[in-house]
Short mmCIF file of C-alpha atoms in Angstrom, two decimals:
data_model
loop_
_atom_site.label_atom_id
_atom_site.label_comp_id
_atom_site.label_asym_id
_atom_site.label_seq_id
_atom_site.Cartn_x
_atom_site.Cartn_y
_atom_site.Cartn_z
CA MET X 84 -117.56 -74.10 29.77
CA ALA X 85 -117.26 -74.01 33.70
CA ILE X 86 -117.61 -76.68 35.45
CA ALA X 87 -121.14 -78.60 36.21
CA GLU X 88 -122.05 -75.35 34.31
CA ASN X 89 -124.94 -77.50 32.38
CA TYR X 90 -125.92 -79.07 35.53
CA GLU X 91 -129.29 -80.95 34.51
CA ASP X 92 -126.87 -82.33 31.80
CA VAL X 93 -124.90 -84.20 35.19
CA LEU X 94 -127.86 -84.49 37.21
CA LYS X 95 -129.13 -86.94 34.50
CA GLY X 96 -126.71 -89.53 36.28
CA LYS X 97 -126.39 -90.92 39.20
CA TYR X 98 -124.78 -89.46 42.67
CA PRO X 99 -121.65 -90.66 42.46
CA ALA X 100 -121.84 -92.51 45.82
CA LYS X 101 -119.25 -95.45 44.62
CA ALA X 102 -116.09 -92.91 44.16
CA HIS X 103 -117.25 -91.08 47.58
CA ALA X 104 -116.85 -94.40 49.36
CA LYS X 105 -113.42 -95.27 47.44
CA LYS X 106 -112.86 -91.74 48.39
CA VAL X 107 -113.03 -92.04 52.07
CA ALA X 108 -111.61 -95.55 52.29
CA GLU X 109 -108.38 -94.33 51.20
CA TRP X 110 -108.13 -91.57 53.79
CA ILE X 111 -109.13 -94.42 56.18
CA ILE X 112 -106.37 -96.33 55.10
CA GLU X 113 -103.78 -93.64 54.58
CA LYS X 114 -104.38 -93.04 58.71
CA GLY X 115 -103.16 -96.89 58.68
CA GLY X 116 -106.67 -97.78 58.44
CA ASP X 117 -107.53 -101.58 57.49
CA LYS X 118 -107.25 -102.26 53.93
CA ASN X 119 -109.82 -105.48 54.41
CA GLY X 120 -112.00 -103.73 56.78
CA THR X 121 -115.82 -102.40 56.69
CA ILE X 122 -117.41 -99.26 56.62
CA TYR X 123 -120.45 -99.34 58.51
CA LEU X 124 -123.28 -95.95 58.00
CA GLU X 125 -127.30 -95.83 59.09
CA ALA X 126 -129.78 -93.37 57.84
CA GLN X 127 -131.43 -91.34 59.83
CA LYS X 128 -134.61 -93.01 61.54
CA LEU X 129 -138.32 -91.52 61.62
CA LYS X 130 -138.79 -90.10 63.95
CA LEU X 131 -142.68 -89.11 65.83
CA ASN X 132 -143.18 -85.42 67.84
CA GLU X 133 -143.51 -85.85 71.02
CA ASP X 134 -146.60 -86.72 73.05
CA ASN X 135 -148.32 -87.22 69.62
CA ASP X 136 -148.12 -89.18 66.13
CA GLY X 137 -147.09 -87.10 63.92
CA GLU X 138 -144.25 -87.53 62.22
CA ALA X 139 -141.12 -84.94 63.03
CA PRO X 140 -139.34 -83.13 59.88
CA PHE X 141 -137.27 -85.60 58.28
CA ARG X 142 -133.06 -84.71 57.56
CA GLN X 143 -131.41 -87.19 56.21
CA ARG X 144 -127.91 -87.57 57.64
CA ARG X 145 -124.93 -86.42 56.05
CA TYR X 146 -122.28 -88.89 56.17
CA PHE X 147 -124.72 -91.74 55.11
CA PHE X 148 -125.85 -89.97 52.08
CA TYR X 149 -122.21 -89.01 51.42
CA LEU X 150 -121.71 -92.65 50.11
CA SER X 151 -125.48 -93.53 49.07
CA GLY X 152 -126.82 -90.75 47.37
CA CYS X 153 -130.16 -92.26 49.02
CA GLU X 154 -133.01 -90.12 50.90
CA LEU X 155 -134.68 -93.28 52.42
CA PRO X 156 -135.05 -93.41 56.30
CA ASP X 157 -134.11 -96.41 58.32
CA SER X 158 -131.65 -97.17 55.87
CA TYR X 159 -128.25 -99.33 56.36
CA LEU X 160 -125.09 -98.87 53.89
CA VAL X 161 -122.24 -101.18 54.05
CA TYR X 162 -119.02 -100.94 52.07
CA GLU X 163 -116.05 -103.89 52.02
CA ILE X 164 -112.86 -101.96 51.11
CA ALA X 165 -111.13 -104.08 49.54
CA THR X 166 -113.38 -105.74 46.93
CA GLU X 167 -114.87 -101.86 46.39
CA LYS X 168 -118.80 -103.53 46.87
CA LEU X 169 -121.10 -101.06 48.15
CA THR X 170 -124.19 -102.93 49.70
CA LEU X 171 -127.41 -100.55 50.46
CA PHE X 172 -130.15 -102.18 52.80
CA ILE X 173 -133.35 -100.78 52.86
CA PRO X 174 -136.56 -100.86 54.78
CA PRO X 175 -138.42 -103.85 53.71
CA VAL X 176 -143.15 -103.73 52.71
CA GLU X 177 -144.77 -103.03 55.35
CA PRO X 178 -148.44 -103.98 54.49
CA ASP X 179 -149.29 -101.72 57.66
CA GLU X 180 -147.31 -98.91 56.11
CA VAL X 181 -148.75 -99.69 52.07
CA ILE X 182 -152.44 -98.95 53.57
CA TRP X 183 -151.73 -94.99 54.70
CA SER X 184 -148.03 -94.23 52.25
CA GLY X 185 -148.36 -96.66 49.24
CA LEU X 186 -145.36 -98.96 48.46
CA PRO X 187 -142.14 -98.68 49.09
CA MET X 188 -138.97 -98.27 46.65
CA SER X 189 -138.41 -101.96 45.90
CA PRO X 190 -134.93 -103.36 46.00
CA GLU X 191 -134.39 -103.79 42.65
CA GLU X 192 -135.69 -100.00 42.17
CA ALA X 193 -133.14 -98.81 44.56
CA LYS X 194 -130.86 -100.53 42.73
CA ALA X 195 -130.99 -99.10 39.83
CA LYS X 196 -131.57 -95.92 41.15
CA TYR X 197 -128.35 -95.92 43.59
CA ASP X 198 -124.87 -96.27 42.65
CA ILE X 199 -124.93 -99.95 44.89
CA ASP X 200 -124.04 -102.47 43.83
CA GLU X 201 -126.19 -104.56 45.90
CA CYS X 202 -129.29 -103.62 47.53
CA LEU X 203 -131.53 -105.55 50.54
CA THR X 204 -133.72 -105.61 53.25
CA THR X 205 -132.76 -103.77 56.14
CA LYS X 206 -133.74 -107.68 57.61
CA ASP X 207 -130.81 -108.54 55.93
CA VAL X 208 -128.02 -106.87 58.03
CA ASN X 209 -127.20 -108.39 60.23
CA SER X 210 -126.44 -111.90 58.30
CA HIS X 211 -124.45 -109.69 55.45
CA LEU X 212 -121.66 -108.63 58.27
CA ALA X 213 -121.53 -111.85 59.51
CA SER X 214 -120.35 -113.25 56.27
CA GLN X 215 -117.85 -110.77 55.88
CA SER X 216 -116.26 -110.40 59.20
CA GLU X 217 -115.57 -114.11 59.57
CA SER X 218 -114.05 -114.32 55.97
CA ALA X 219 -111.79 -111.51 56.51
CA GLN X 220 -111.82 -110.88 60.04
CA SER X 221 -111.15 -107.49 59.86
CA THR X 222 -111.93 -104.26 61.32
CA ILE X 223 -115.59 -102.18 60.70
CA TYR X 224 -115.56 -98.57 60.83
CA ALA X 225 -118.98 -96.67 62.22
CA ILE X 226 -120.15 -93.69 64.10
CA PRO X 227 -120.63 -95.02 67.16
CA GLU X 228 -124.18 -92.55 68.09
CA GLN X 229 -124.95 -93.82 64.35
CA VAL X 230 -125.25 -97.60 65.48
CA SER X 231 -128.42 -99.27 65.93
CA ASP X 232 -128.95 -100.93 68.90
CA HIS X 233 -129.92 -104.43 67.12
CA VAL X 234 -127.10 -104.35 64.46
CA THR X 235 -124.47 -106.12 65.38
CA PHE X 236 -120.43 -106.25 65.07
CA ILE X 237 -119.40 -109.78 67.20
CA SER X 238 -117.10 -110.99 64.44
CA TYR X 239 -115.20 -108.56 63.79
CA LYS X 240 -111.73 -108.35 64.88
CA GLU X 241 -111.50 -104.71 65.82
CA LYS X 242 -113.82 -101.58 65.96
CA GLU X 243 -112.93 -98.75 65.00
CA PHE X 244 -115.44 -95.90 65.74
CA LYS X 245 -113.46 -92.46 65.63
CA GLN X 246 -111.81 -92.71 62.05
CA LEU X 247 -115.32 -92.54 59.94
CA LYS X 248 -116.61 -89.00 60.83
CA THR X 249 -113.39 -87.40 60.62
CA ALA X 250 -112.43 -89.49 56.74
CA ILE X 251 -115.87 -88.11 55.69
CA GLU X 252 -116.19 -84.64 56.59
CA TYR X 253 -112.83 -84.15 55.45
CA CYS X 254 -113.29 -85.77 52.04
CA ARG X 255 -116.72 -83.70 51.48
CA VAL X 256 -114.91 -80.63 51.57
CA THR X 257 -113.68 -81.47 47.28
CA LYS X 258 -116.34 -81.95 45.36
CA THR X 259 -117.29 -83.89 41.80
CA ASP X 260 -118.92 -82.37 39.11
CA TYR X 261 -122.20 -83.64 40.39
CA GLU X 262 -121.76 -81.91 43.96
CA ILE X 263 -121.05 -78.90 42.13
CA ALA X 264 -123.74 -79.03 39.79
CA LEU X 265 -126.89 -79.96 43.31
CA ILE X 266 -124.64 -76.34 44.28
CA ARG X 267 -125.59 -74.94 40.96
CA LYS X 268 -128.82 -75.24 40.57
CA ALA X 269 -129.49 -74.62 44.73
CA ASN X 270 -128.19 -71.18 43.48
CA VAL X 271 -130.01 -71.30 40.41
CA ILE X 272 -133.54 -71.47 42.89
CA SER X 273 -132.40 -69.34 45.12
CA THR X 274 -131.38 -66.60 42.77
CA ALA X 275 -135.22 -66.77 41.37
CA ALA X 276 -136.48 -67.07 44.90
CA HIS X 277 -134.01 -63.33 45.70
CA GLU X 278 -134.86 -61.45 42.73
CA ALA X 279 -138.29 -62.11 43.48
CA VAL X 280 -138.18 -60.57 46.81
CA MET X 281 -136.83 -57.71 45.55
CA LYS X 282 -139.76 -57.41 43.11
CA ALA X 283 -142.19 -57.65 46.29
CA ALA X 284 -139.98 -55.53 48.51
CA SER X 285 -141.67 -52.57 47.65
CA LYS X 286 -144.89 -53.00 48.25
CA ALA X 287 -144.68 -55.44 51.39
CA GLN X 288 -145.96 -54.44 54.62
CA ASN X 289 -143.79 -56.89 56.77
CA GLU X 290 -140.40 -59.06 56.80
CA CYS X 291 -142.43 -62.40 57.48
CA GLU X 292 -144.40 -61.41 53.70
CA LEU X 293 -141.26 -61.88 52.26
CA GLU X 294 -140.36 -64.29 53.88
CA ALA X 295 -143.39 -65.95 52.49
CA VAL X 296 -142.30 -64.85 48.74
CA PHE X 297 -138.72 -66.58 49.10
CA LEU X 298 -140.34 -69.98 50.07
CA LYS X 299 -143.38 -70.08 47.72
CA ALA X 300 -140.83 -69.48 44.81
CA CYS X 301 -138.49 -71.87 46.14
CA VAL X 302 -141.05 -74.65 46.44
CA GLU X 303 -142.82 -74.13 42.81
CA ARG X 304 -139.71 -75.23 41.93
CA ASN X 305 -139.83 -78.27 43.80
CA ALA X 306 -136.55 -77.18 46.57
CA LYS X 307 -139.22 -77.79 49.11
CA ASN X 308 -136.17 -77.97 51.78
CA GLN X 309 -134.25 -75.10 52.74
CA ALA X 310 -130.86 -75.37 53.88
CA TYR X 311 -131.50 -72.74 57.09
CA HIS X 312 -133.77 -70.68 58.71
CA SER X 313 -134.28 -67.92 56.54
CA ILE X 314 -133.27 -63.73 57.55
CA VAL X 315 -135.10 -61.46 56.69
CA ALA X 316 -134.06 -58.21 58.46
CA ALA X 317 -135.43 -54.74 57.98
CA GLY X 318 -133.52 -51.55 58.73
CA GLU X 319 -131.99 -52.08 62.40
CA HIS X 320 -132.20 -55.44 62.43
CA ALA X 321 -130.38 -56.51 59.74
CA ALA X 322 -127.70 -55.72 62.66
CA THR X 323 -128.04 -59.19 64.00
CA LEU X 324 -126.11 -61.07 62.82
CA HIS X 325 -128.74 -64.26 62.31
CA TYR X 326 -131.97 -62.53 62.99
CA VAL X 327 -134.78 -64.93 62.30
CA ASN X 328 -137.87 -63.26 63.80
CA ASN X 329 -139.16 -61.89 60.56
CA ALA X 330 -142.34 -60.34 61.62
CA ALA X 331 -141.45 -56.34 61.82
CA PRO X 332 -142.92 -54.21 59.71
CA ILE X 333 -140.69 -52.60 56.50
CA SER X 334 -142.57 -49.84 55.47
CA ASP X 335 -140.61 -47.48 56.23
CA GLN X 336 -137.76 -48.92 56.31
CA ASN X 337 -134.88 -48.47 53.94
CA LEU X 338 -132.51 -51.00 53.95
CA LEU X 339 -133.69 -55.13 53.65
CA LEU X 340 -131.37 -57.83 54.25
CA LEU X 341 -132.75 -61.26 52.81
CA ASP X 342 -129.77 -63.79 54.05
CA ALA X 343 -131.99 -67.41 51.99
CA GLY X 344 -131.41 -70.44 50.64
CA CYS X 345 -133.06 -73.62 49.88
CA GLU X 346 -131.24 -77.12 49.34
CA VAL X 347 -130.92 -79.82 45.95
CA ASP X 348 -130.92 -83.30 47.14
CA CYS X 349 -129.11 -82.85 50.21
CA TYR X 350 -127.14 -79.71 48.58
CA ALA X 351 -127.34 -76.14 49.96
CA SER X 352 -127.17 -72.80 48.86
CA ASP X 353 -126.69 -69.54 51.14
CA ILE X 354 -126.91 -66.48 49.35
CA THR X 355 -127.09 -63.30 50.89
CA ARG X 356 -127.98 -59.86 49.28
CA THR X 357 -128.90 -55.94 50.70
CA PHE X 358 -131.10 -53.58 49.11
CA PRO X 359 -133.18 -50.79 49.37
CA VAL X 360 -137.16 -51.43 50.11
CA LYS X 361 -138.27 -48.91 47.73
CA GLY X 362 -135.40 -49.19 45.44
CA LYS X 363 -133.32 -46.03 46.23
CA PHE X 364 -130.75 -46.24 48.80
CA THR X 365 -130.28 -42.70 50.75
CA THR X 366 -126.48 -41.79 51.16
CA GLU X 367 -125.00 -43.43 54.32
CA SER X 368 -126.60 -47.15 53.32
CA LEU X 369 -125.37 -46.35 49.20
CA ALA X 370 -121.64 -45.80 50.79
CA ILE X 371 -121.44 -48.78 53.30
CA TYR X 372 -122.90 -50.69 50.60
CA LYS X 373 -119.94 -49.83 47.89
CA ILE X 374 -117.59 -50.77 50.47
CA VAL X 375 -119.28 -54.24 51.11
CA LEU X 376 -119.32 -54.36 47.43
CA ASP X 377 -115.90 -53.27 46.87
CA MET X 378 -114.72 -55.98 49.21
CA GLN X 379 -117.02 -58.53 48.37
CA HIS X 380 -115.40 -58.43 44.74
CA GLN X 381 -111.74 -57.78 45.87
CA CYS X 382 -111.96 -61.04 47.55
CA ILE X 383 -113.56 -63.10 45.36
CA ASN X 384 -110.94 -61.80 42.83
CA ALA X 385 -107.77 -63.07 45.49
CA LEU X 386 -109.27 -66.66 45.04
CA LYS X 387 -107.59 -69.93 43.94
CA ALA X 388 -106.29 -73.31 45.18
CA GLY X 389 -103.30 -72.88 47.54
CA VAL X 390 -104.75 -69.72 48.88
CA VAL X 391 -104.71 -68.85 52.75
CA TRP X 392 -108.59 -67.96 53.70
CA ASP X 393 -106.94 -66.23 56.86
CA HIS X 394 -105.23 -64.03 54.71
CA VAL X 395 -108.15 -63.41 51.80
CA HIS X 396 -110.47 -62.69 55.10
CA GLU X 397 -107.57 -59.70 56.31
CA LEU X 398 -107.77 -58.44 52.65
CA ALA X 399 -112.04 -57.68 54.05
CA HIS X 400 -110.62 -55.82 57.10
CA LYS X 401 -108.26 -53.52 55.45
CA ILE X 402 -111.36 -52.95 52.72
CA ALA X 403 -113.36 -52.19 55.04
CA ILE X 404 -111.21 -49.84 57.48
CA LYS X 405 -109.95 -47.98 54.32
CA GLY X 406 -114.23 -47.56 53.45
CA LEU X 407 -114.92 -46.78 57.17
CA LEU X 408 -112.02 -44.10 57.29
CA ASP X 409 -113.21 -42.17 54.08
CA LEU X 410 -116.08 -41.22 55.46
CA GLY X 411 -115.04 -40.57 58.51
CA ILE X 412 -116.50 -43.17 60.60
CA LEU X 413 -112.94 -44.60 61.49
CA LYS X 414 -110.09 -42.22 62.52
CA GLY X 415 -105.86 -42.32 62.76
CA ASP X 416 -103.96 -44.76 60.95
CA ALA X 417 -105.10 -48.03 59.09
CA GLU X 418 -101.85 -50.30 59.82
CA GLU X 419 -102.78 -49.24 63.35
CA LEU X 420 -106.78 -49.22 62.92
CA PHE X 421 -106.19 -52.65 61.62
CA ASN X 422 -103.38 -54.00 64.55
CA LYS X 423 -105.97 -52.98 67.31
CA ARG X 424 -108.60 -55.25 65.49
CA ILE X 425 -111.52 -52.01 65.45
CA SER X 426 -112.74 -53.42 62.13
CA VAL X 427 -114.30 -55.80 63.73
CA ALA X 428 -116.32 -53.39 66.14
CA PHE X 429 -118.00 -53.59 62.14
CA PHE X 430 -117.32 -56.88 60.51
CA PRO X 431 -118.06 -59.16 63.46
CA HIS X 432 -118.17 -62.48 61.93
CA GLY X 433 -116.01 -64.66 59.58
CA LEU X 434 -115.68 -63.89 55.76
CA GLY X 435 -117.18 -66.95 55.00
CA HIS X 436 -117.47 -70.95 55.22
CA TYR X 437 -116.76 -73.96 53.93
CA LEU X 438 -120.41 -75.06 51.74
CA GLY X 439 -121.96 -78.91 50.25
CA MET X 440 -124.75 -81.09 52.46
CA ASP X 441 -124.39 -78.21 55.51
CA THR X 442 -124.58 -74.94 55.25
CA HIS X 443 -121.39 -74.43 57.27
CA ASP X 444 -120.05 -77.43 56.23
CA SER X 445 -117.54 -79.64 57.60
CA GLY X 446 -114.03 -79.42 57.48
CA GLY X 447 -112.66 -75.71 58.04
CA ASP X 448 -110.86 -76.41 60.92
CA PRO X 449 -112.19 -73.22 62.96
CA ASN X 450 -110.25 -72.29 65.80
CA TYR X 451 -112.95 -70.91 68.14
CA ALA X 452 -110.98 -70.34 71.46
CA ASP X 453 -108.57 -68.18 68.76
CA LYS X 454 -107.24 -64.95 71.67
CA ASP X 455 -107.33 -62.60 68.41
CA ILE X 456 -110.49 -61.61 67.91
CA MET X 457 -110.65 -60.93 64.51
CA PHE X 458 -110.05 -64.98 63.71
CA ARG X 459 -112.58 -66.33 66.17
CA TYR X 460 -115.28 -66.72 64.12
CA LEU X 461 -113.44 -67.45 61.35
CA ARG X 462 -114.49 -70.66 60.21
CA LYS X 463 -112.40 -71.82 57.51
CA ARG X 464 -108.79 -71.24 58.33
CA GLY X 465 -105.61 -73.00 56.29
CA THR X 466 -105.52 -73.02 52.88
CA LEU X 467 -108.30 -73.50 50.59
CA PRO X 468 -108.33 -76.60 48.01
CA GLU X 469 -109.16 -77.06 44.21
CA HIS X 470 -112.70 -78.12 43.94
CA SER X 471 -114.01 -76.96 47.54
CA VAL X 472 -117.28 -74.56 47.67
CA ILE X 473 -116.95 -71.34 49.87
CA THR X 474 -119.11 -68.66 50.81
CA VAL X 475 -117.72 -64.57 50.19
CA GLU X 476 -120.35 -62.53 52.56
CA PRO X 477 -118.16 -59.56 53.93
CA GLY X 478 -120.46 -57.54 55.80
CA ILE X 479 -120.34 -53.72 58.14
CA TYR X 480 -123.31 -53.70 60.61
CA PHE X 481 -124.14 -51.01 63.69
CA CYS X 482 -124.97 -53.40 66.47
CA LYS X 483 -125.17 -51.21 69.17
CA PHE X 484 -124.33 -53.96 71.52
CA ILE X 485 -121.31 -54.75 69.65
CA ILE X 486 -119.78 -51.04 69.04
CA GLU X 487 -120.56 -49.47 72.21
CA PRO X 488 -118.66 -51.31 73.98
CA TYR X 489 -115.33 -49.70 72.05
CA LEU X 490 -117.29 -45.68 72.57
CA LYS X 491 -116.40 -46.44 76.30
CA ASP X 492 -113.17 -48.24 75.69
CA GLU X 493 -110.47 -45.36 76.82
CA GLU X 494 -107.96 -46.32 74.25
CA LYS X 495 -110.61 -47.90 70.83
CA LYS X 496 -112.84 -44.86 71.56
CA LYS X 497 -110.30 -42.13 69.83
CA TYR X 498 -110.59 -44.56 66.44
CA ILE X 499 -114.54 -43.95 66.44
CA ASP X 500 -115.60 -40.57 65.13
CA GLU X 501 -119.39 -40.58 67.38
CA GLY X 502 -120.61 -37.69 65.14
CA VAL X 503 -120.17 -39.81 61.89
CA LEU X 504 -120.99 -42.75 63.39
CA GLU X 505 -124.58 -41.24 64.59
CA LYS X 506 -125.88 -41.42 61.07
CA TYR X 507 -125.45 -44.53 60.03
CA TRP X 508 -126.70 -46.60 63.00
CA SER X 509 -130.16 -46.78 61.10
CA VAL X 510 -127.95 -47.83 58.14
CA GLY X 511 -128.67 -51.34 60.11
CA GLY X 512 -125.89 -54.47 58.45
CA VAL X 513 -125.18 -54.49 54.78
CA ARG X 514 -123.52 -57.86 53.85
CA ILE X 515 -123.56 -59.30 50.30
CA GLU X 516 -122.45 -63.44 50.05
CA ASP X 517 -122.08 -65.07 47.09
CA ASN X 518 -121.47 -69.07 46.37
CA VAL X 519 -117.80 -69.76 45.20
CA LEU X 520 -116.47 -72.63 43.77
CA VAL X 521 -112.43 -72.37 43.77
CA THR X 522 -110.82 -73.54 40.77
CA LYS X 523 -106.45 -74.46 40.38
CA ASP X 524 -105.64 -71.42 39.13
CA GLY X 525 -109.03 -69.08 39.76
CA HIS X 526 -112.73 -69.27 40.75
CA GLU X 527 -115.89 -69.56 39.01
CA ASN X 528 -119.32 -67.49 41.01
CA LEU X 529 -121.66 -70.31 41.23
CA THR X 530 -124.10 -67.24 42.50
CA PRO X 531 -125.88 -65.40 39.69
CA THR X 532 -128.12 -63.12 41.72
CA VAL X 533 -127.98 -59.85 41.13
CA LYS X 534 -126.05 -57.56 43.16
CA GLU X 535 -123.90 -55.08 41.11
CA ILE X 536 -126.10 -51.52 42.37
CA ASP X 537 -128.17 -50.53 39.08
CA ASP X 538 -129.06 -53.91 39.03
CA VAL X 539 -130.80 -54.46 41.81
CA THR X 540 -132.33 -50.52 41.87
CA GLN X 541 -133.23 -51.70 38.81
CA LEU X 542 -135.35 -55.00 39.46
CA ILE X 543 -136.82 -53.06 42.69
CA ILE X 544 -138.75 -50.84 40.80
CA SER X 545 -139.44 -53.30 37.61
CA GLY X 546 -141.81 -54.78 40.62
CA GLN X 547 -143.39 -51.51 42.00
#
């Protein structure tokens, strides 16, 4: 059976906060940290919008959530490394707030819900910290910009504000079964939303209508938060990688690119599909779609623990070059085109990124100063470990802003046939993106959204 395939059964348990805390502590100790130290983290605070009394949208701090599984704002967390004791501090009852919002979660309820050893109120945090540090004379580990002014570490021998954030970021790379279950669930919900959009596409008049279809499908499945702002790009708008205007007419456009994903309990999905809004590809759009689909199939098949992601990214470019040569858009020798980085004009972004609590998740070690333009925007560099989750999102785009400088460059323009290229500007862009779990000997695709040509066209036609 696939890992966390029965995700609903896995999610009946508790988020593995203590296992995460222990993992982070072990990372710190391996780097020479204090085995008698204490980890301190704070939740995000409730904030008001500027100049009015309305609450700003709340997004839990991921560092805090990783060691707590707690979605409550204005809370604190203490983990004692030596005893492996995890204590959560939640806001006390405020009578004025109860009038408006009802009774908050009690410490007893929190202890039953979360994977913790003890739950106190936030009024107890300083006395608790003092009692721990006085006996141990140890090190407190915290994130400096995430410590409230009233919280004091005066009794600790050492205050370490650099290691904790880095430790959590690297520990987040490899996922537990529970985390994989959350990502699976987010993918299942987002798949339902993507397929609802495909069915509605032929009757829609505007990009914003289809954005609304996607959001509705997520919310009615109790996924009320999106992992990122949806990209709903018709025709040439799809040539803009992060197009978010989502308000243009689509009635006479052939392709629509939908890059959208919900989150479930702070864990993201990130799915892209490109499809003909009326259910029938043009000759040009079908040709590009086939190349991108081949890029994705081959790159996913190359995945297993220990594979070098940079090499998979190179593979995607080589497949793109072959496909564009076959169409006559590119001309010349494939190896020379690769070495000259000509394919970057059509595939300018990285093949993918880690996925987890953030859409562009931590631990990827990107190098945005890389002088090699093929790798500058690759958000993950190096090997992929077992139980990491990576997006595989190849694309081919016809963006005039990016391609026209190549056409004006005396050295580069000889590799591009402008006459053939002219037929493809209207395609805009094609991207196909899945979320893939890396396993010891291979991979598991967590994204069940349809993408094969016949499946996509039949689904669209079924909604007409």
